[in-house]
mmCIF file of N, CA and C in Angstrom:
data_model
loop_
_atom_site.group_PDB
_atom_site.id
_atom_site.type_symbol
_atom_site.label_atom_id
_atom_site.label_comp_id
_atom_site.label_asym_id
_atom_site.label_seq_id
_atom_site.Cartn_x
_atom_site.Cartn_y
_atom_site.Cartn_z
ATOM 1 N N UNK A 8 3.711 66.034 -174.837
ATOM 2 C CA UNK A 8 4.467 66.776 -173.849
ATOM 3 C C UNK A 8 4.987 65.802 -172.805
ATOM 4 N N UNK A 9 6.244 65.978 -172.449
ATOM 5 C CA UNK A 9 6.865 65.162 -171.415
ATOM 6 C C UNK A 9 6.238 65.499 -170.058
ATOM 7 N N UNK A 10 5.607 64.513 -169.431
ATOM 8 C CA UNK A 10 4.895 64.759 -168.176
ATOM 9 C C UNK A 10 5.837 65.206 -167.054
ATOM 10 N N UNK A 11 7.016 64.638 -166.968
ATOM 11 C CA UNK A 11 7.966 65.029 -165.920
ATOM 12 C C UNK A 11 8.362 66.487 -166.102
ATOM 13 N N UNK A 12 8.609 66.894 -167.342
ATOM 14 C CA UNK A 12 8.979 68.281 -167.624
ATOM 15 C C UNK A 12 7.816 69.214 -167.262
ATOM 16 N N UNK A 13 6.588 68.823 -167.595
ATOM 17 C CA UNK A 13 5.416 69.638 -167.291
ATOM 18 C C UNK A 13 5.235 69.782 -165.779
ATOM 19 N N UNK A 14 5.422 68.683 -165.028
ATOM 20 C CA UNK A 14 5.315 68.743 -163.570
ATOM 21 C C UNK A 14 6.387 69.666 -162.993
ATOM 22 N N UNK A 15 7.603 69.572 -163.525
ATOM 23 C CA UNK A 15 8.697 70.431 -163.045
ATOM 24 C C UNK A 15 8.390 71.896 -163.326
ATOM 25 N N UNK A 16 7.813 72.175 -164.476
ATOM 26 C CA UNK A 16 7.461 73.540 -164.836
ATOM 27 C C UNK A 16 6.359 74.082 -163.913
ATOM 28 N N UNK A 17 5.362 73.267 -163.650
ATOM 29 C CA UNK A 17 4.277 73.670 -162.751
ATOM 30 C C UNK A 17 4.811 73.892 -161.340
ATOM 31 N N UNK A 18 5.687 73.002 -160.890
ATOM 32 C CA UNK A 18 6.267 73.157 -159.553
ATOM 33 C C UNK A 18 7.096 74.439 -159.458
ATOM 34 N N UNK A 19 7.873 74.741 -160.485
ATOM 35 C CA UNK A 19 8.673 75.972 -160.493
ATOM 36 C C UNK A 19 7.768 77.198 -160.456
ATOM 37 N N UNK A 20 6.678 77.159 -161.202
ATOM 38 C CA UNK A 20 5.726 78.267 -161.204
ATOM 39 C C UNK A 20 5.117 78.457 -159.811
ATOM 40 N N UNK A 21 4.704 77.347 -159.179
ATOM 41 C CA UNK A 21 4.107 77.428 -157.843
ATOM 42 C C UNK A 21 5.096 77.975 -156.825
ATOM 43 N N UNK A 22 6.367 77.558 -156.907
ATOM 44 C CA UNK A 22 7.375 78.069 -155.993
ATOM 45 C C UNK A 22 7.589 79.567 -156.208
ATOM 46 N N UNK A 23 7.572 80.011 -157.458
ATOM 47 C CA UNK A 23 7.724 81.439 -157.741
ATOM 48 C C UNK A 23 6.551 82.218 -157.163
ATOM 49 N N UNK A 24 5.353 81.673 -157.258
ATOM 50 C CA UNK A 24 4.171 82.332 -156.699
ATOM 51 C C UNK A 24 4.288 82.435 -155.177
ATOM 52 N N UNK A 25 4.752 81.344 -154.531
ATOM 53 C CA UNK A 25 4.921 81.359 -153.081
ATOM 54 C C UNK A 25 5.959 82.388 -152.670
ATOM 55 N N UNK A 26 7.067 82.472 -153.405
ATOM 56 C CA UNK A 26 8.117 83.444 -153.099
ATOM 57 C C UNK A 26 7.588 84.857 -153.243
ATOM 58 N N UNK A 27 6.815 85.100 -154.292
ATOM 59 C CA UNK A 27 6.246 86.431 -154.498
ATOM 60 C C UNK A 27 5.283 86.782 -153.364
ATOM 61 N N UNK A 28 4.514 85.791 -152.906
ATOM 62 C CA UNK A 28 3.583 86.029 -151.805
ATOM 63 C C UNK A 28 4.341 86.354 -150.527
ATOM 64 N N UNK A 29 5.475 85.685 -150.297
ATOM 65 C CA UNK A 29 6.275 85.985 -149.118
ATOM 66 C C UNK A 29 6.805 87.402 -149.151
ATOM 67 N N UNK A 30 7.255 87.851 -150.303
ATOM 68 C CA UNK A 30 7.762 89.211 -150.430
ATOM 69 C C UNK A 30 6.649 90.211 -150.160
ATOM 70 N N UNK A 31 5.469 89.947 -150.689
ATOM 71 C CA UNK A 31 4.345 90.862 -150.503
ATOM 72 C C UNK A 31 3.903 90.936 -149.058
ATOM 73 N N UNK A 32 4.029 89.840 -148.314
ATOM 74 C CA UNK A 32 3.538 89.832 -146.941
ATOM 75 C C UNK A 32 4.633 90.085 -145.919
ATOM 76 N N UNK A 33 5.855 90.349 -146.352
ATOM 77 C CA UNK A 33 6.940 90.532 -145.401
ATOM 78 C C UNK A 33 6.634 91.631 -144.391
ATOM 79 N N UNK A 34 6.057 92.732 -144.831
ATOM 80 C CA UNK A 34 5.720 93.815 -143.904
ATOM 81 C C UNK A 34 4.719 93.338 -142.860
ATOM 82 N N UNK A 35 3.845 92.425 -143.231
ATOM 83 C CA UNK A 35 2.881 91.900 -142.274
ATOM 84 C C UNK A 35 3.549 90.939 -141.295
ATOM 85 N N UNK A 36 4.545 90.187 -141.756
ATOM 86 C CA UNK A 36 5.220 89.224 -140.906
ATOM 87 C C UNK A 36 6.132 89.923 -139.902
ATOM 88 N N UNK A 37 6.825 90.953 -140.319
ATOM 89 C CA UNK A 37 7.743 91.700 -139.459
ATOM 90 C C UNK A 37 7.277 93.149 -139.366
ATOM 91 N N UNK A 38 6.239 93.406 -138.583
ATOM 92 C CA UNK A 38 5.651 94.748 -138.583
ATOM 93 C C UNK A 38 6.382 95.780 -137.737
ATOM 94 N N UNK A 39 7.310 95.385 -136.880
ATOM 95 C CA UNK A 39 7.935 96.334 -135.969
ATOM 96 C C UNK A 39 9.417 96.513 -136.301
ATOM 97 N N UNK A 40 9.782 97.691 -136.785
ATOM 98 C CA UNK A 40 11.187 98.007 -136.995
ATOM 99 C C UNK A 40 11.724 98.661 -135.743
ATOM 100 N N UNK A 41 12.857 98.158 -135.273
ATOM 101 C CA UNK A 41 13.490 98.696 -134.081
ATOM 102 C C UNK A 41 14.993 98.690 -134.298
ATOM 103 N N UNK A 42 15.573 99.852 -134.463
ATOM 104 C CA UNK A 42 17.024 99.989 -134.644
ATOM 105 C C UNK A 42 17.568 99.082 -135.747
ATOM 106 N N UNK A 43 16.853 98.974 -136.840
ATOM 107 C CA UNK A 43 17.303 98.163 -137.965
ATOM 108 C C UNK A 43 16.972 96.689 -137.854
ATOM 109 N N UNK A 44 16.326 96.292 -136.788
ATOM 110 C CA UNK A 44 15.900 94.902 -136.619
ATOM 111 C C UNK A 44 14.404 94.822 -136.867
ATOM 112 N N UNK A 45 13.973 93.703 -137.369
ATOM 113 C CA UNK A 45 12.555 93.509 -137.682
ATOM 114 C C UNK A 45 11.946 92.552 -136.665
ATOM 115 N N UNK A 46 11.070 93.073 -135.847
ATOM 116 C CA UNK A 46 10.432 92.295 -134.788
ATOM 117 C C UNK A 46 8.954 92.131 -135.089
ATOM 118 N N UNK A 47 8.345 91.108 -134.503
ATOM 119 C CA UNK A 47 6.956 90.772 -134.834
ATOM 120 C C UNK A 47 5.915 91.414 -133.936
ATOM 121 N N UNK A 48 6.323 91.911 -132.778
ATOM 122 C CA UNK A 48 5.302 92.389 -131.836
ATOM 123 C C UNK A 48 5.891 93.420 -130.878
ATOM 124 N N UNK A 49 5.013 94.173 -130.235
ATOM 125 C CA UNK A 49 5.489 95.106 -129.196
ATOM 126 C C UNK A 49 6.181 94.364 -128.050
ATOM 127 N N UNK A 50 5.753 93.151 -127.750
ATOM 128 C CA UNK A 50 6.395 92.370 -126.690
ATOM 129 C C UNK A 50 7.845 92.057 -127.056
ATOM 130 N N UNK A 51 8.099 91.722 -128.324
ATOM 131 C CA UNK A 51 9.471 91.454 -128.757
ATOM 132 C C UNK A 51 10.310 92.722 -128.713
ATOM 133 N N UNK A 52 9.724 93.860 -129.072
ATOM 134 C CA UNK A 52 10.445 95.136 -128.985
ATOM 135 C C UNK A 52 10.834 95.398 -127.537
ATOM 136 N N UNK A 53 9.918 95.171 -126.607
ATOM 137 C CA UNK A 53 10.198 95.399 -125.191
ATOM 138 C C UNK A 53 11.350 94.509 -124.713
ATOM 139 N N UNK A 54 11.371 93.249 -125.151
ATOM 140 C CA UNK A 54 12.448 92.332 -124.756
ATOM 141 C C UNK A 54 13.772 92.783 -125.376
ATOM 142 N N UNK A 55 13.757 93.190 -126.635
ATOM 143 C CA UNK A 55 14.983 93.671 -127.279
ATOM 144 C C UNK A 55 15.544 94.876 -126.533
ATOM 145 N N UNK A 56 14.682 95.782 -126.146
ATOM 146 C CA UNK A 56 15.121 96.964 -125.390
ATOM 147 C C UNK A 56 15.720 96.557 -124.043
ATOM 148 N N UNK A 57 15.116 95.572 -123.390
ATOM 149 C CA UNK A 57 15.624 95.112 -122.099
ATOM 150 C C UNK A 57 16.992 94.434 -122.256
ATOM 151 N N UNK A 58 17.168 93.631 -123.308
ATOM 152 C CA UNK A 58 18.483 93.025 -123.563
ATOM 153 C C UNK A 58 19.526 94.111 -123.826
ATOM 154 N N UNK A 59 19.149 95.106 -124.598
ATOM 155 C CA UNK A 59 20.087 96.186 -124.907
ATOM 156 C C UNK A 59 20.519 96.911 -123.627
ATOM 157 N N UNK A 60 19.573 97.184 -122.740
ATOM 158 C CA UNK A 60 19.890 97.848 -121.469
ATOM 159 C C UNK A 60 20.903 97.045 -120.657
ATOM 160 N N UNK A 61 20.798 95.709 -120.746
ATOM 161 C CA UNK A 61 21.705 94.832 -119.997
ATOM 162 C C UNK A 61 23.031 94.625 -120.716
ATOM 163 N N UNK A 62 23.149 95.108 -121.962
ATOM 164 C CA UNK A 62 24.387 94.934 -122.720
ATOM 165 C C UNK A 62 24.620 93.511 -123.172
ATOM 166 N N UNK A 63 23.540 92.791 -123.430
ATOM 167 C CA UNK A 63 23.612 91.376 -123.810
ATOM 168 C C UNK A 63 23.602 91.239 -125.331
ATOM 169 N N UNK A 64 24.449 90.343 -125.859
ATOM 170 C CA UNK A 64 24.465 90.061 -127.295
ATOM 171 C C UNK A 64 23.275 89.172 -127.644
ATOM 172 N N UNK A 65 22.465 89.622 -128.599
ATOM 173 C CA UNK A 65 21.305 88.831 -129.011
ATOM 174 C C UNK A 65 21.053 89.010 -130.501
ATOM 175 N N UNK A 66 20.456 87.994 -131.090
ATOM 176 C CA UNK A 66 20.015 88.010 -132.484
ATOM 177 C C UNK A 66 18.510 87.821 -132.483
ATOM 178 N N UNK A 67 17.805 88.520 -133.371
ATOM 179 C CA UNK A 67 16.353 88.349 -133.459
ATOM 180 C C UNK A 67 16.004 87.597 -134.733
ATOM 181 N N UNK A 68 14.981 86.769 -134.628
ATOM 182 C CA UNK A 68 14.481 85.992 -135.768
ATOM 183 C C UNK A 68 15.607 85.272 -136.491
ATOM 184 N N UNK A 69 16.466 84.644 -135.699
ATOM 185 C CA UNK A 69 17.615 83.930 -136.244
ATOM 186 C C UNK A 69 17.147 82.626 -136.881
ATOM 187 N N UNK A 70 17.378 82.491 -138.173
ATOM 188 C CA UNK A 70 17.002 81.288 -138.895
ATOM 189 C C UNK A 70 18.188 80.361 -139.045
ATOM 190 N N UNK A 71 17.908 79.078 -139.131
ATOM 191 C CA UNK A 71 18.975 78.097 -139.308
ATOM 192 C C UNK A 71 18.426 76.841 -139.975
ATOM 193 N N UNK A 72 19.353 75.974 -140.359
ATOM 194 C CA UNK A 72 19.015 74.648 -140.874
ATOM 195 C C UNK A 72 19.621 73.634 -139.917
ATOM 196 N N UNK A 73 18.830 72.648 -139.495
ATOM 197 C CA UNK A 73 19.346 71.629 -138.606
ATOM 198 C C UNK A 73 18.676 70.300 -138.875
ATOM 199 N N UNK A 74 19.345 69.221 -138.428
ATOM 200 C CA UNK A 74 18.828 67.863 -138.612
ATOM 201 C C UNK A 74 17.726 67.576 -137.601
ATOM 202 N N UNK A 75 16.696 66.880 -138.063
ATOM 203 C CA UNK A 75 15.696 66.392 -137.121
ATOM 204 C C UNK A 75 16.101 64.979 -136.696
ATOM 205 N N UNK A 76 15.280 64.314 -135.899
ATOM 206 C CA UNK A 76 15.627 62.976 -135.412
ATOM 207 C C UNK A 76 15.716 61.944 -136.528
ATOM 208 N N UNK A 77 15.136 62.245 -137.690
ATOM 209 C CA UNK A 77 15.210 61.346 -138.848
ATOM 210 C C UNK A 77 16.366 61.709 -139.772
ATOM 211 N N UNK A 78 17.232 62.613 -139.327
ATOM 212 C CA UNK A 78 18.403 63.070 -140.076
ATOM 213 C C UNK A 78 18.033 63.818 -141.356
ATOM 214 N N UNK A 79 16.862 64.427 -141.372
ATOM 215 C CA UNK A 79 16.459 65.290 -142.466
ATOM 216 C C UNK A 79 16.633 66.729 -142.012
ATOM 217 N N UNK A 80 16.966 67.612 -142.957
ATOM 218 C CA UNK A 80 17.136 69.013 -142.604
ATOM 219 C C UNK A 80 15.795 69.725 -142.478
ATOM 220 N N UNK A 81 15.723 70.618 -141.507
ATOM 221 C CA UNK A 81 14.562 71.477 -141.325
ATOM 222 C C UNK A 81 15.049 72.909 -141.154
ATOM 223 N N UNK A 82 14.255 73.854 -141.638
ATOM 224 C CA UNK A 82 14.551 75.263 -141.408
ATOM 225 C C UNK A 82 13.746 75.713 -140.207
ATOM 226 N N UNK A 83 14.412 76.358 -139.280
ATOM 227 C CA UNK A 83 13.757 76.835 -138.067
ATOM 228 C C UNK A 83 14.203 78.269 -137.790
ATOM 229 N N UNK A 84 13.363 78.992 -137.078
ATOM 230 C CA UNK A 84 13.653 80.370 -136.715
ATOM 231 C C UNK A 84 13.282 80.570 -135.254
ATOM 232 N N UNK A 85 14.148 81.281 -134.541
ATOM 233 C CA UNK A 85 13.896 81.544 -133.122
ATOM 234 C C UNK A 85 13.673 83.039 -132.919
ATOM 235 N N UNK A 86 12.906 83.394 -131.893
ATOM 236 C CA UNK A 86 12.647 84.807 -131.616
ATOM 237 C C UNK A 86 13.934 85.522 -131.215
ATOM 238 N N UNK A 87 14.636 84.993 -130.207
ATOM 239 C CA UNK A 87 15.879 85.593 -129.735
ATOM 240 C C UNK A 87 16.908 84.498 -129.500
ATOM 241 N N UNK A 88 18.046 84.619 -130.132
ATOM 242 C CA UNK A 88 19.197 83.759 -129.872
ATOM 243 C C UNK A 88 20.146 84.621 -129.050
ATOM 244 N N UNK A 89 20.390 84.207 -127.798
ATOM 245 C CA UNK A 89 21.083 85.059 -126.838
ATOM 246 C C UNK A 89 22.399 84.408 -126.414
ATOM 247 N N UNK A 90 23.452 85.223 -126.428
ATOM 248 C CA UNK A 90 24.771 84.798 -125.974
ATOM 249 C C UNK A 90 25.085 85.559 -124.691
ATOM 250 N N UNK A 91 25.429 84.797 -123.635
ATOM 251 C CA UNK A 91 25.663 85.424 -122.336
ATOM 252 C C UNK A 91 26.616 84.540 -121.538
ATOM 253 N N UNK A 92 27.651 85.123 -121.005
ATOM 254 C CA UNK A 92 28.638 84.406 -120.198
ATOM 255 C C UNK A 92 29.175 83.168 -120.904
ATOM 256 N N UNK A 93 29.446 83.300 -122.194
ATOM 257 C CA UNK A 93 30.027 82.202 -122.962
ATOM 258 C C UNK A 93 29.075 81.078 -123.306
ATOM 259 N N UNK A 94 27.789 81.297 -123.105
ATOM 260 C CA UNK A 94 26.788 80.273 -123.397
ATOM 261 C C UNK A 94 25.741 80.853 -124.346
ATOM 262 N N UNK A 95 24.944 79.959 -124.924
ATOM 263 C CA UNK A 95 23.876 80.383 -125.830
ATOM 264 C C UNK A 95 22.570 79.748 -125.387
ATOM 265 N N UNK A 96 21.498 80.504 -125.562
ATOM 266 C CA UNK A 96 20.166 80.035 -125.170
ATOM 267 C C UNK A 96 19.134 80.756 -126.031
ATOM 268 N N UNK A 97 17.960 80.174 -126.175
ATOM 269 C CA UNK A 97 16.882 80.758 -126.969
ATOM 270 C C UNK A 97 15.806 81.290 -126.038
ATOM 271 N N UNK A 98 15.321 82.494 -126.331
ATOM 272 C CA UNK A 98 14.147 83.039 -125.644
ATOM 273 C C UNK A 98 13.033 83.156 -126.671
ATOM 274 N N UNK A 99 11.919 82.524 -126.379
ATOM 275 C CA UNK A 99 10.740 82.590 -127.242
ATOM 276 C C UNK A 99 9.660 83.413 -126.557
ATOM 277 N N UNK A 100 9.075 84.335 -127.310
ATOM 278 C CA UNK A 100 7.950 85.135 -126.839
ATOM 279 C C UNK A 100 6.695 84.491 -127.411
ATOM 280 N N UNK A 101 5.945 83.824 -126.561
ATOM 281 C CA UNK A 101 4.773 83.076 -127.006
ATOM 282 C C UNK A 101 3.528 83.955 -126.979
ATOM 283 N N UNK A 102 3.076 84.334 -128.151
ATOM 284 C CA UNK A 102 1.862 85.123 -128.289
ATOM 285 C C UNK A 102 0.832 84.379 -129.104
ATOM 286 N N UNK A 103 -0.316 84.958 -129.230
ATOM 287 C CA UNK A 103 -1.429 84.328 -129.941
ATOM 288 C C UNK A 103 -1.127 84.149 -131.422
ATOM 289 N N UNK A 104 -0.482 85.131 -132.039
ATOM 290 C CA UNK A 104 -0.295 85.111 -133.482
ATOM 291 C C UNK A 104 0.645 84.017 -133.958
ATOM 292 N N UNK A 105 1.779 83.807 -133.282
ATOM 293 C CA UNK A 105 2.805 82.924 -133.822
ATOM 294 C C UNK A 105 2.973 81.608 -133.097
ATOM 295 N N UNK A 106 2.355 81.420 -131.964
ATOM 296 C CA UNK A 106 2.565 80.176 -131.214
ATOM 297 C C UNK A 106 1.218 79.552 -130.872
ATOM 298 N N UNK A 107 0.513 79.152 -131.908
ATOM 299 C CA UNK A 107 -0.802 78.567 -131.720
ATOM 300 C C UNK A 107 -0.763 77.049 -131.655
ATOM 301 N N UNK A 108 0.410 76.475 -131.906
ATOM 302 C CA UNK A 108 0.529 75.028 -131.928
ATOM 303 C C UNK A 108 1.615 74.586 -130.952
ATOM 304 N N UNK A 109 1.267 74.391 -129.681
ATOM 305 C CA UNK A 109 2.275 74.014 -128.687
ATOM 306 C C UNK A 109 3.033 72.735 -129.040
ATOM 307 N N UNK A 110 2.369 71.764 -129.660
ATOM 308 C CA UNK A 110 3.055 70.519 -130.010
ATOM 309 C C UNK A 110 4.191 70.777 -130.995
ATOM 310 N N UNK A 111 3.964 71.635 -131.982
ATOM 311 C CA UNK A 111 5.025 71.975 -132.934
ATOM 312 C C UNK A 111 6.152 72.728 -132.232
ATOM 313 N N UNK A 112 5.798 73.596 -131.294
ATOM 314 C CA UNK A 112 6.818 74.328 -130.538
ATOM 315 C C UNK A 112 7.671 73.369 -129.712
ATOM 316 N N UNK A 113 7.046 72.400 -129.051
ATOM 317 C CA UNK A 113 7.792 71.437 -128.243
ATOM 318 C C UNK A 113 8.735 70.620 -129.124
ATOM 319 N N UNK A 114 8.250 70.210 -130.280
ATOM 320 C CA UNK A 114 9.084 69.446 -131.215
ATOM 321 C C UNK A 114 10.285 70.277 -131.650
ATOM 322 N N UNK A 115 10.045 71.542 -131.971
ATOM 323 C CA UNK A 115 11.125 72.427 -132.393
ATOM 324 C C UNK A 115 12.130 72.633 -131.263
ATOM 325 N N UNK A 116 11.644 72.791 -130.037
ATOM 326 C CA UNK A 116 12.532 72.961 -128.886
ATOM 327 C C UNK A 116 13.447 71.752 -128.730
ATOM 328 N N UNK A 117 12.903 70.552 -128.969
ATOM 329 C CA UNK A 117 13.728 69.346 -128.866
ATOM 330 C C UNK A 117 14.807 69.309 -129.946
ATOM 331 N N UNK A 118 14.509 69.832 -131.134
ATOM 332 C CA UNK A 118 15.534 69.898 -132.190
ATOM 333 C C UNK A 118 16.731 70.718 -131.719
ATOM 334 N N UNK A 119 16.461 71.859 -131.102
ATOM 335 C CA UNK A 119 17.551 72.692 -130.601
ATOM 336 C C UNK A 119 18.224 72.058 -129.395
ATOM 337 N N UNK A 120 17.443 71.384 -128.562
ATOM 338 C CA UNK A 120 18.013 70.716 -127.393
ATOM 339 C C UNK A 120 19.030 69.663 -127.824
ATOM 340 N N UNK A 121 18.755 68.964 -128.931
ATOM 341 C CA UNK A 121 19.709 67.981 -129.468
ATOM 342 C C UNK A 121 21.035 68.628 -129.852
ATOM 343 N N UNK A 122 20.983 69.909 -130.172
ATOM 344 C CA UNK A 122 22.195 70.655 -130.543
ATOM 345 C C UNK A 122 22.831 71.335 -129.334
ATOM 346 N N UNK A 123 22.255 71.114 -128.163
ATOM 347 C CA UNK A 123 22.802 71.690 -126.944
ATOM 348 C C UNK A 123 22.340 73.108 -126.660
ATOM 349 N N UNK A 124 21.257 73.543 -127.312
ATOM 350 C CA UNK A 124 20.734 74.892 -127.110
ATOM 351 C C UNK A 124 19.353 74.775 -126.467
ATOM 352 N N UNK A 125 19.237 75.282 -125.257
ATOM 353 C CA UNK A 125 17.975 75.201 -124.526
ATOM 354 C C UNK A 125 17.087 76.390 -124.861
ATOM 355 N N UNK A 126 15.792 76.151 -124.777
ATOM 356 C CA UNK A 126 14.784 77.172 -125.069
ATOM 357 C C UNK A 126 13.998 77.490 -123.807
ATOM 358 N N UNK A 127 13.779 78.784 -123.590
ATOM 359 C CA UNK A 127 12.905 79.233 -122.505
ATOM 360 C C UNK A 127 11.779 80.024 -123.134
ATOM 361 N N UNK A 128 10.560 79.738 -122.705
ATOM 362 C CA UNK A 128 9.375 80.379 -123.259
ATOM 363 C C UNK A 128 8.724 81.281 -122.216
ATOM 364 N N UNK A 129 8.351 82.479 -122.674
ATOM 365 C CA UNK A 129 7.648 83.441 -121.833
ATOM 366 C C UNK A 129 6.438 83.927 -122.615
ATOM 367 N N UNK A 130 5.358 84.219 -121.918
ATOM 368 C CA UNK A 130 4.161 84.705 -122.606
ATOM 369 C C UNK A 130 4.401 86.131 -123.102
ATOM 370 N N UNK A 131 3.740 86.474 -124.190
ATOM 371 C CA UNK A 131 3.852 87.834 -124.716
ATOM 372 C C UNK A 131 3.362 88.841 -123.684
ATOM 373 N N UNK A 132 2.374 88.459 -122.928
ATOM 374 C CA UNK A 132 1.826 89.355 -121.913
ATOM 375 C C UNK A 132 2.880 89.708 -120.865
ATOM 376 N N UNK A 133 3.599 88.689 -120.350
ATOM 377 C CA UNK A 133 4.615 88.988 -119.346
ATOM 378 C C UNK A 133 5.817 89.703 -119.959
ATOM 379 N N UNK A 134 6.134 89.413 -121.221
ATOM 380 C CA UNK A 134 7.250 90.096 -121.893
ATOM 381 C C UNK A 134 6.947 91.575 -122.090
ATOM 382 N N UNK A 135 5.736 91.881 -122.460
ATOM 383 C CA UNK A 135 5.350 93.277 -122.668
ATOM 384 C C UNK A 135 5.161 94.004 -121.335
ATOM 385 N N UNK A 136 4.552 93.311 -120.370
ATOM 386 C CA UNK A 136 4.256 93.933 -119.086
ATOM 387 C C UNK A 136 5.454 94.109 -118.168
ATOM 388 N N UNK A 137 6.426 93.201 -118.272
ATOM 389 C CA UNK A 137 7.592 93.245 -117.386
ATOM 390 C C UNK A 137 8.838 92.747 -118.118
ATOM 391 N N UNK A 138 9.255 93.436 -119.180
ATOM 392 C CA UNK A 138 10.387 92.936 -119.976
ATOM 393 C C UNK A 138 11.684 92.838 -119.182
ATOM 394 N N UNK A 139 11.937 93.793 -118.285
ATOM 395 C CA UNK A 139 13.171 93.732 -117.490
ATOM 396 C C UNK A 139 13.173 92.527 -116.566
ATOM 397 N N UNK A 140 12.032 92.218 -115.974
ATOM 398 C CA UNK A 140 11.913 91.046 -115.117
ATOM 399 C C UNK A 140 12.102 89.754 -115.898
ATOM 400 N N UNK A 141 11.529 89.691 -117.093
ATOM 401 C CA UNK A 141 11.680 88.504 -117.945
ATOM 402 C C UNK A 141 13.144 88.305 -118.299
ATOM 403 N N UNK A 142 13.814 89.371 -118.708
ATOM 404 C CA UNK A 142 15.227 89.258 -119.088
ATOM 405 C C UNK A 142 16.074 88.861 -117.887
ATOM 406 N N UNK A 143 15.794 89.417 -116.715
ATOM 407 C CA UNK A 143 16.524 89.027 -115.501
ATOM 408 C C UNK A 143 16.359 87.536 -115.223
ATOM 409 N N UNK A 144 15.110 87.071 -115.263
ATOM 410 C CA UNK A 144 14.847 85.641 -115.018
ATOM 411 C C UNK A 144 15.527 84.781 -116.070
ATOM 412 N N UNK A 145 15.441 85.206 -117.327
ATOM 413 C CA UNK A 145 16.060 84.456 -118.419
ATOM 414 C C UNK A 145 17.574 84.367 -118.232
ATOM 415 N N UNK A 146 18.214 85.460 -117.909
ATOM 416 C CA UNK A 146 19.672 85.450 -117.737
ATOM 417 C C UNK A 146 20.098 84.594 -116.552
ATOM 418 N N UNK A 147 19.266 84.494 -115.530
ATOM 419 C CA UNK A 147 19.562 83.609 -114.400
ATOM 420 C C UNK A 147 19.624 82.146 -114.843
ATOM 421 N N UNK A 148 18.854 81.795 -115.883
ATOM 422 C CA UNK A 148 18.830 80.407 -116.363
ATOM 423 C C UNK A 148 20.147 79.987 -116.997
ATOM 424 N N UNK A 149 21.003 80.929 -117.339
ATOM 425 C CA UNK A 149 22.306 80.584 -117.909
ATOM 426 C C UNK A 149 23.216 79.919 -116.876
ATOM 427 N N UNK A 150 22.874 80.030 -115.605
ATOM 428 C CA UNK A 150 23.671 79.404 -114.545
ATOM 429 C C UNK A 150 23.531 77.889 -114.551
ATOM 430 N N UNK A 151 22.429 77.398 -115.113
ATOM 431 C CA UNK A 151 22.141 75.971 -115.057
ATOM 432 C C UNK A 151 22.589 75.245 -116.288
#
């Protein structure tokens, strides 16, 4: 048996298993449906509602491909990609479940910063407890 062919076959099988696992766990990853959008937490739902009240254009769980500092592509996803007054900015809701590695978050923020997109982080607690205040503060940051 050709070893390269066998390795390729095993790799294809493993990728298919990973894809199947992602499909099975999708409901767990995006547990909150809100107006056709899939959000991860009640805090994100509260922020989405606050953006809607303000009439702000936003995307949730926006995924993209971008170059890292080594010119390799990486796939990244942001909680909220927000367009306001002709500018774009990212709002991240930092909770226990999805933001357990601050170093990885900082690295990811720098990737977007290289593209001219700044990230603002708010705790899930403050997003859930005062979503209108968080959105007001976030929108003020577009002035800078």
